[in-house]
PDB file of C-alpha atoms and ligand atoms in Angstrom:
ATOM      1  CA  MET A   1      26.568 162.852  36.198  1.00 91.00           C
ATOM      2  CA  LEU A   2      24.150 161.736  33.846  1.00 96.00           C
ATOM      3  CA  TYR A   3      24.130 162.708  30.389  1.00 97.00           C
ATOM      4  CA  ARG A   4      21.844 161.348  27.691  1.00 97.00           C
ATOM      5  CA  GLU A   5      24.067 159.701  24.131  1.00 97.00           C
ATOM      6  CA  ASP A   6      22.296 158.018  21.091  1.00 97.00           C
ATOM      7  CA  ALA A   7      23.588 154.476  20.759  1.00 98.00           C
ATOM      8  CA  VAL A   8      24.172 150.951  19.555  1.00 98.00           C
ATOM      9  CA  VAL A   9      24.504 148.085  21.353  1.00 97.00           C
ATOM     10  CA  LEU A  10      28.066 146.101  20.570  1.00 97.00           C
ATOM     11  CA  ARG A  11      27.823 143.372  23.312  1.00 95.00           C
ATOM     12  CA  THR A  12      26.761 142.495  26.090  1.00 94.00           C
ATOM     13  CA  TRP A  13      27.807 139.405  29.370  1.00 93.00           C
ATOM     14  CA  LYS A  14      25.786 138.424  32.289  1.00 92.00           C
ATOM     15  CA  LEU A  15      27.285 139.964  35.785  1.00 90.00           C
ATOM     16  CA  GLY A  16      25.546 138.239  38.235  1.00 89.00           C
ATOM     17  CA  GLU A  17      22.443 136.859  39.060  1.00 87.00           C
ATOM     18  CA  ALA A  18      19.997 139.505  36.858  1.00 87.00           C
ATOM     19  CA  ASP A  19      22.672 142.567  35.998  1.00 91.00           C
ATOM     20  CA  ARG A  20      24.141 142.548  32.706  1.00 93.00           C
ATOM     21  CA  ILE A  21      27.317 144.552  31.591  1.00 95.00           C
ATOM     22  CA  VAL A  22      26.952 146.390  27.677  1.00 96.00           C
ATOM     23  CA  ASN A  23      29.690 147.921  25.804  1.00 97.00           C
ATOM     24  CA  LEU A  24      27.921 150.346  23.264  1.00 98.00           C
ATOM     25  CA  LEU A  25      28.965 152.527  20.695  1.00 98.00           C
ATOM     26  CA  THR A  26      27.655 156.084  21.577  1.00 97.00           C
ATOM     27  CA  ARG A  27      27.857 159.389  18.612  1.00 96.00           C
ATOM     28  CA  GLY A  28      29.312 161.473  21.863  1.00 96.00           C
ATOM     29  CA  HIS A  29      31.654 159.418  24.515  1.00 95.00           C
ATOM     30  CA  GLY A  30      32.935 156.778  21.687  1.00 96.00           C
ATOM     31  CA  LYS A  31      32.455 153.190  23.116  1.00 97.00           C
ATOM     32  CA  VAL A  32      30.964 153.470  26.738  1.00 97.00           C
ATOM     33  CA  ARG A  33      31.006 150.044  29.400  1.00 96.00           C
ATOM     34  CA  ALA A  34      27.656 149.845  31.421  1.00 96.00           C
ATOM     35  CA  VAL A  35      25.869 148.129  33.841  1.00 95.00           C
ATOM     36  CA  ALA A  36      22.625 147.559  33.245  1.00 93.00           C
ATOM     37  CA  LYS A  37      21.039 146.215  36.852  1.00 89.00           C
ATOM     38  CA  GLY A  38      18.026 144.067  37.059  1.00 84.00           C
ATOM     39  CA  VAL A  39      17.935 143.939  33.390  1.00 80.00           C
ATOM     40  CA  ARG A  40      17.584 139.855  33.298  1.00 75.00           C
ATOM     41  CA  LYS A  41      14.926 139.843  36.043  1.00 76.00           C
ATOM     42  CA  THR A  42      11.000 139.653  34.013  1.00 71.00           C
ATOM     43  CA  THR A  43       9.712 143.001  34.942  1.00 71.00           C
ATOM     44  CA  SER A  44      13.081 144.971  33.913  1.00 73.00           C
ATOM     45  CA  ARG A  45      11.027 148.294  32.295  1.00 70.00           C
ATOM     46  CA  PHE A  46      14.734 148.201  29.297  1.00 75.00           C
ATOM     47  CA  GLY A  47      15.955 144.778  29.442  1.00 71.00           C
ATOM     48  CA  ALA A  48      14.993 144.044  25.640  1.00 75.00           C
ATOM     49  CA  ARG A  49      16.415 147.230  24.550  1.00 85.00           C
ATOM     50  CA  LEU A  50      20.083 146.519  25.736  1.00 90.00           C
ATOM     51  CA  GLU A  51      20.197 143.569  22.868  1.00 91.00           C
ATOM     52  CA  PRO A  52      23.238 143.576  20.437  1.00 94.00           C
ATOM     53  CA  THR A  53      22.231 145.320  17.152  1.00 95.00           C
ATOM     54  CA  SER A  54      19.759 147.775  19.152  1.00 95.00           C
ATOM     55  CA  HIS A  55      20.134 151.418  18.469  1.00 97.00           C
ATOM     56  CA  ILE A  56      18.908 152.883  21.467  1.00 97.00           C
ATOM     57  CA  ALA A  57      18.246 156.822  23.438  1.00 97.00           C
ATOM     58  CA  VAL A  58      19.823 155.905  26.792  1.00 97.00           C
ATOM     59  CA  GLN A  59      20.587 158.076  29.418  1.00 97.00           C
ATOM     60  CA  LEU A  60      23.468 156.760  32.202  1.00 97.00           C
ATOM     61  CA  TYR A  61      25.617 158.179  35.368  1.00 97.00           C
ATOM     62  CA  GLN A  62      28.883 158.223  34.745  1.00 94.00           C
ATOM     63  CA  GLY A  63      30.682 155.729  37.858  1.00 90.00           C
ATOM     64  CA  ARG A  64      34.159 155.698  38.414  1.00 86.00           C
ATOM     65  CA  GLU A  65      35.309 151.982  35.683  1.00 86.00           C
ATOM     66  CA  LEU A  66      31.318 151.502  34.595  1.00 91.00           C
ATOM     67  CA  ASP A  67      28.673 153.676  33.768  1.00 96.00           C
ATOM     68  CA  ILE A  68      25.467 152.825  34.962  1.00 96.00           C
ATOM     69  CA  VAL A  69      22.432 152.414  32.568  1.00 95.00           C
ATOM     70  CA  THR A  70      19.828 154.290  33.748  1.00 94.00           C
ATOM     71  CA  GLN A  71      17.256 154.511  31.168  1.00 93.00           C
ATOM     72  CA  ALA A  72      16.864 153.341  27.613  1.00 94.00           C
ATOM     73  CA  GLU A  73      14.317 154.043  24.872  1.00 94.00           C
ATOM     74  CA  ALA A  74      14.684 151.860  21.573  1.00 94.00           C
ATOM     75  CA  VAL A  75      15.043 154.089  18.510  1.00 96.00           C
ATOM     76  CA  ASP A  76      15.335 151.319  16.141  1.00 93.00           C
ATOM     77  CA  THR A  77      15.464 147.466  16.587  1.00 90.00           C
ATOM     78  CA  PHE A  78      16.407 146.093  13.301  1.00 95.00           C
ATOM     79  CA  ARG A  79      13.644 143.392  13.614  1.00 93.00           C
ATOM     80  CA  SER A  80      14.673 141.922   9.975  1.00 96.00           C
ATOM     81  CA  ILE A  81      18.506 141.805  10.914  1.00 96.00           C
ATOM     82  CA  ARG A  82      17.413 139.930  14.232  1.00 93.00           C
ATOM     83  CA  GLY A  83      14.741 137.338  12.924  1.00 94.00           C
ATOM     84  CA  ASP A  84      17.214 136.332   9.880  1.00 95.00           C
ATOM     85  CA  LEU A  85      20.631 133.830  11.107  1.00 95.00           C
ATOM     86  CA  ASP A  86      22.043 135.171   7.822  1.00 94.00           C
ATOM     87  CA  ARG A  87      21.478 138.979   9.076  1.00 96.00           C
ATOM     88  CA  PHE A  88      22.480 138.564  12.139  1.00 95.00           C
ATOM     89  CA  ALA A  89      25.631 137.249  11.510  1.00 95.00           C
ATOM     90  CA  GLY A  90      26.874 139.726   8.939  1.00 96.00           C
ATOM     91  CA  ALA A  91      25.923 141.918  12.164  1.00 97.00           C
ATOM     92  CA  SER A  92      27.703 140.429  14.531  1.00 96.00           C
ATOM     93  CA  THR A  93      30.942 140.739  12.263  1.00 96.00           C
ATOM     94  CA  MET A  94      30.176 144.899  12.260  1.00 97.00           C
ATOM     95  CA  LEU A  95      29.532 145.540  16.077  1.00 97.00           C
ATOM     96  CA  GLU A  96      32.681 142.350  16.353  1.00 96.00           C
ATOM     97  CA  ALA A  97      34.945 145.154  14.272  1.00 97.00           C
ATOM     98  CA  VAL A  98      33.690 148.278  15.696  1.00 97.00           C
ATOM     99  CA  ASP A  99      34.273 146.937  19.013  1.00 96.00           C
ATOM    100  CA  GLN A 100      37.917 145.947  19.166  1.00 95.00           C
ATOM    101  CA  VAL A 101      38.479 149.414  17.192  1.00 95.00           C
ATOM    102  CA  ALA A 102      36.862 152.107  18.919  1.00 94.00           C
ATOM    103  CA  GLN A 103      37.947 153.482  21.782  1.00 92.00           C
ATOM    104  CA  GLU A 104      36.725 153.861  25.252  1.00 92.00           C
ATOM    105  CA  ARG A 105      35.657 157.635  25.739  1.00 91.00           C
ATOM    106  CA  GLN A 106      36.770 158.723  21.793  1.00 92.00           C
ATOM    107  CA  SER A 107      34.288 159.922  20.169  1.00 92.00           C
ATOM    108  CA  VAL A 108      34.513 159.590  16.036  1.00 93.00           C
ATOM    109  CA  PRO A 109      30.845 160.468  14.728  1.00 94.00           C
ATOM    110  CA  ARG A 110      31.889 158.694  10.996  1.00 96.00           C
ATOM    111  CA  ILE A 111      31.724 155.440  12.709  1.00 97.00           C
ATOM    112  CA  HIS A 112      29.197 155.652  14.167  1.00 97.00           C
ATOM    113  CA  GLU A 113      27.094 157.027  11.354  1.00 97.00           C
ATOM    114  CA  LEU A 114      28.692 154.367   8.742  1.00 97.00           C
ATOM    115  CA  LEU A 115      27.934 151.608  11.968  1.00 98.00           C
ATOM    116  CA  LEU A 116      24.029 153.208  11.962  1.00 98.00           C
ATOM    117  CA  GLY A 117      24.154 153.565   8.245  1.00 97.00           C
ATOM    118  CA  ALA A 118      25.312 149.726   7.304  1.00 98.00           C
ATOM    119  CA  LEU A 119      22.484 148.639  10.133  1.00 98.00           C
ATOM    120  CA  ARG A 120      19.900 150.442   8.199  1.00 98.00           C
ATOM    121  CA  THR A 121      20.654 148.892   5.121  1.00 98.00           C
ATOM    122  CA  LEU A 122      21.127 145.880   6.538  1.00 98.00           C
ATOM    123  CA  ASP A 123      17.904 145.490   8.302  1.00 98.00           C
ATOM    124  CA  ALA A 124      16.138 146.802   5.009  1.00 97.00           C
ATOM    125  CA  THR A 125      17.240 144.995   2.157  1.00 96.00           C
ATOM    126  CA  ASP A 126      20.388 142.854   2.898  1.00 96.00           C
ATOM    127  CA  PRO A 127      23.125 143.909  -0.324  1.00 97.00           C
ATOM    128  CA  PRO A 128      25.545 141.458  -0.832  1.00 97.00           C
ATOM    129  CA  LEU A 129      28.137 143.987  -0.346  1.00 98.00           C
ATOM    130  CA  VAL A 130      26.818 146.167   2.904  1.00 98.00           C
ATOM    131  CA  VAL A 131      28.914 143.922   5.163  1.00 98.00           C
ATOM    132  CA  PRO A 132      32.175 144.351   3.463  1.00 98.00           C
ATOM    133  CA  GLY A 133      31.420 147.778   2.601  1.00 98.00           C
ATOM    134  CA  PHE A 134      31.249 148.296   6.118  1.00 98.00           C
ATOM    135  CA  LEU A 135      34.320 146.513   7.545  1.00 98.00           C
ATOM    136  CA  LEU A 136      36.239 148.061   4.127  1.00 98.00           C
ATOM    137  CA  LYS A 137      34.842 152.046   5.017  1.00 97.00           C
ATOM    138  CA  LEU A 138      35.567 151.557   8.661  1.00 97.00           C
ATOM    139  CA  LEU A 139      39.365 150.056   7.534  1.00 96.00           C
ATOM    140  CA  ALA A 140      39.582 153.878   5.908  1.00 96.00           C
ATOM    141  CA  ILE A 141      38.706 155.360   8.731  1.00 95.00           C
ATOM    142  CA  GLU A 142      41.168 153.979  10.629  1.00 93.00           C
ATOM    143  CA  GLY A 143      44.060 155.478   8.665  1.00 93.00           C
ATOM    144  CA  LEU A 144      44.098 151.895   7.024  1.00 93.00           C
ATOM    145  CA  ARG A 145      42.417 152.332   3.801  1.00 94.00           C
ATOM    146  CA  PRO A 146      43.634 149.360   1.230  1.00 95.00           C
ATOM    147  CA  LEU A 147      45.348 150.463  -2.180  1.00 96.00           C
ATOM    148  CA  VAL A 148      42.804 148.892  -4.360  1.00 97.00           C
ATOM    149  CA  ASP A 149      43.512 150.773  -7.876  1.00 96.00           C
ATOM    150  CA  ALA A 150      47.088 150.477  -7.964  1.00 97.00           C
ATOM    151  CA  CYS A 151      49.608 147.554  -6.833  1.00 98.00           C
ATOM    152  CA  VAL A 152      51.651 148.584  -3.372  1.00 97.00           C
ATOM    153  CA  VAL A 153      55.357 147.308  -5.091  1.00 97.00           C
ATOM    154  CA  CYS A 154      55.225 149.244  -8.243  1.00 97.00           C
ATOM    155  CA  GLY A 155      52.379 151.930  -8.739  1.00 97.00           C
ATOM    156  CA  ASP A 156      51.134 150.364 -11.888  1.00 95.00           C
ATOM    157  CA  GLY A 157      47.330 150.191 -12.252  1.00 93.00           C
ATOM    158  CA  ASP A 158      46.480 148.646 -15.027  1.00 91.00           C
ATOM    159  CA  ASP A 159      47.101 144.592 -14.784  1.00 95.00           C
ATOM    160  CA  LEU A 160      45.871 143.886 -10.862  1.00 97.00           C
ATOM    161  CA  VAL A 161      44.598 140.136 -10.294  1.00 98.00           C
ATOM    162  CA  ALA A 162      46.305 139.412  -6.373  1.00 97.00           C
ATOM    163  CA  PHE A 163      45.405 140.959  -2.768  1.00 97.00           C
ATOM    164  CA  ASP A 164      47.276 140.438  -0.065  1.00 95.00           C
ATOM    165  CA  PRO A 165      46.356 142.602   3.209  1.00 93.00           C
ATOM    166  CA  SER A 166      49.867 142.022   5.236  1.00 92.00           C
ATOM    167  CA  GLU A 167      51.173 143.941   1.905  1.00 93.00           C
ATOM    168  CA  GLY A 168      48.375 146.949   2.300  1.00 93.00           C
ATOM    169  CA  GLY A 169      46.438 145.753  -1.404  1.00 96.00           C
ATOM    170  CA  ALA A 170      46.494 145.234  -4.923  1.00 97.00           C
ATOM    171  CA  LEU A 171      49.495 143.429  -6.715  1.00 97.00           C
ATOM    172  CA  CYS A 172      49.948 143.331 -10.063  1.00 97.00           C
ATOM    173  CA  ARG A 173      50.893 140.471 -12.624  1.00 97.00           C
ATOM    174  CA  ALA A 174      54.758 140.884 -11.542  1.00 97.00           C
ATOM    175  CA  HIS A 175      54.537 141.231  -7.668  1.00 97.00           C
ATOM    176  CA  ARG A 176      51.783 139.214  -7.115  1.00 96.00           C
ATOM    177  CA  ARG A 177      51.284 136.884  -4.404  1.00 92.00           C
ATOM    178  CA  GLY A 178      48.329 136.803  -1.695  1.00 86.00           C
ATOM    179  CA  ALA A 179      45.114 135.939  -2.646  1.00 88.00           C
ATOM    180  CA  ALA A 180      44.385 135.712  -7.066  1.00 96.00           C
ATOM    181  CA  VAL A 181      41.337 138.834  -7.475  1.00 97.00           C
ATOM    182  CA  SER A 182      39.336 139.172 -10.700  1.00 98.00           C
ATOM    183  CA  SER A 183      39.203 142.315 -12.740  1.00 96.00           C
ATOM    184  CA  GLU A 184      35.373 142.182 -11.699  1.00 97.00           C
ATOM    185  CA  ALA A 185      36.745 142.339  -7.962  1.00 98.00           C
ATOM    186  CA  PHE A 186      38.753 145.199  -8.313  1.00 98.00           C
ATOM    187  CA  ARG A 187      36.297 147.568  -9.936  1.00 97.00           C
ATOM    188  CA  LEU A 188      33.476 146.265  -6.733  1.00 98.00           C
ATOM    189  CA  LEU A 189      36.600 147.331  -4.568  1.00 98.00           C
ATOM    190  CA  GLN A 190      36.936 150.346  -6.719  1.00 98.00           C
ATOM    191  CA  MET A 191      33.201 151.356  -6.501  1.00 98.00           C
ATOM    192  CA  VAL A 192      33.686 150.784  -2.469  1.00 98.00           C
ATOM    193  CA  LEU A 193      36.025 152.764  -1.767  1.00 97.00           C
ATOM    194  CA  GLY A 194      36.207 155.736  -4.398  1.00 96.00           C
ATOM    195  CA  GLY A 195      32.903 157.427  -2.933  1.00 95.00           C
ATOM    196  CA  GLN A 196      30.663 154.709  -4.724  1.00 97.00           C
ATOM    197  CA  LEU A 197      29.086 152.916  -1.866  1.00 96.00           C
ATOM    198  CA  GLY A 198      26.283 153.870  -3.070  1.00 95.00           C
ATOM    199  CA  ALA A 199      26.536 152.279  -6.249  1.00 97.00           C
ATOM    200  CA  ALA A 200      28.594 149.159  -5.234  1.00 97.00           C
ATOM    201  CA  LEU A 201      24.884 148.446  -2.167  1.00 97.00           C
ATOM    202  CA  ASN A 202      23.421 147.933  -5.589  1.00 97.00           C
ATOM    203  CA  GLU A 203      25.393 145.546  -7.641  1.00 97.00           C
ATOM    204  CA  PRO A 204      23.117 142.523  -7.071  1.00 97.00           C
ATOM    205  CA  ALA A 205      24.960 139.065  -5.641  1.00 97.00           C
ATOM    206  CA  SER A 206      28.149 137.292  -7.557  1.00 98.00           C
ATOM    207  CA  PRO A 207      31.348 135.640  -7.503  1.00 98.00           C
ATOM    208  CA  ALA A 208      32.730 139.184  -7.983  1.00 98.00           C
ATOM    209  CA  THR A 209      31.139 140.428  -4.202  1.00 98.00           C
ATOM    210  CA  HIS A 210      31.950 136.784  -3.105  1.00 96.00           C
ATOM    211  CA  GLU A 211      35.695 137.403  -3.171  1.00 97.00           C
ATOM    212  CA  VAL A 212      35.085 140.758  -2.185  1.00 97.00           C
ATOM    213  CA  SER A 213      33.478 139.707   1.409  1.00 96.00           C
ATOM    214  CA  HIS A 214      36.098 137.363   1.877  1.00 95.00           C
ATOM    215  CA  LEU A 215      39.214 140.435   1.105  1.00 95.00           C
ATOM    216  CA  ALA A 216      37.076 142.642   3.107  1.00 96.00           C
ATOM    217  CA  THR A 217      36.519 140.268   6.193  1.00 95.00           C
ATOM    218  CA  GLU A 218      40.819 139.350   5.597  1.00 94.00           C
ATOM    219  CA  ALA A 219      41.715 142.498   5.618  1.00 95.00           C
ATOM    220  CA  MET A 220      40.209 143.602   8.981  1.00 95.00           C
ATOM    221  CA  GLU A 221      40.960 140.189  10.605  1.00 94.00           C
ATOM    222  CA  HIS A 222      44.939 141.418   9.562  1.00 93.00           C
ATOM    223  CA  HIS A 223      43.987 144.228  10.712  1.00 93.00           C
ATOM    224  CA  LEU A 224      42.604 143.400  14.507  1.00 92.00           C
ATOM    225  CA  GLU A 225      45.135 140.199  13.756  1.00 85.00           C
ATOM    226  CA  ARG A 226      42.246 137.967  15.024  1.00 80.00           C
ATOM    227  CA  ARG A 227      39.078 136.170  12.942  1.00 80.00           C
ATOM    228  CA  LEU A 228      35.467 137.894  13.445  1.00 79.00           C
ATOM    229  CA  PRO A 229      33.308 135.885  14.963  1.00 71.00           C
ATOM    230  CA  SER A 230      30.926 135.209  11.342  1.00 58.00           C
ATOM    231  CA  SER A 231      33.724 134.950   9.057  1.00 53.00           C
ATOM    232  CA  THR A 232      33.473 131.090   8.514  1.00 49.00           C
ATOM    233  CA  LEU A 233      28.723 132.381   7.802  1.00 48.00           C
ATOM    234  CA  LEU A 234      30.238 134.785   5.248  1.00 48.00           C
ATOM    235  CA  ASP A 235      29.173 132.206   2.353  1.00 47.00           C
ATOM    236  CA  ARG A 236      26.740 134.832   1.853  1.00 43.00           C
ATOM    237  CA  VAL A 237      26.279 134.735  -1.909  1.00 38.00           C
TER     238      VAL A 237
HETATM  239 ZN1   ZN B   1      53.948 145.843  -9.331  1.00 59.25          ZN
END
């Protein structure tokens, strides 16, 4: 059975001499693992379109274990991301998080929309909170929204001073543990998770955006129980 999908390439591996396996995040079928045959030959018609971050219109043949890519057209190749190591590192973090979180053949259109929106923003303007904003929203979609406007122990919202991902979020002065967090960083976390992501993306780089980057990565890594690939490159402020 052939089917068409709108997809983002999450990851690729070499297979044999000329083939490649690709992990795609599709809009309608969730994560799909597929074989692209012959794409590593220079004569391949669509090899270059099957690189991580590419947004593609793809036709697939449903196989028993792996699907087969039969056509791929570029929708957007995100040139600025490809041409900038920092942006590519940020994109790689997002792709890795989605690859870990998304389930095969379980469609979650919100993750697809969130990822495309974040890639477009990263490609166009690269604001400081695009990657951390993405990671926090992805946690929220997964049902793991960190509590950022009240202490996870006592519910007090007035004097928040720390954040601990293993506790699920913010902590007040009386219950502090985990990393110390500034009130400005809490303001940004509340914007991102309180429906004002657009406004948060207009925030200029600052020590607080740097803090939010670290907290978002830490929270996602805690959930995934593994390090994200570019967390060492997060010093992007
Ligand atoms: Zn408390």
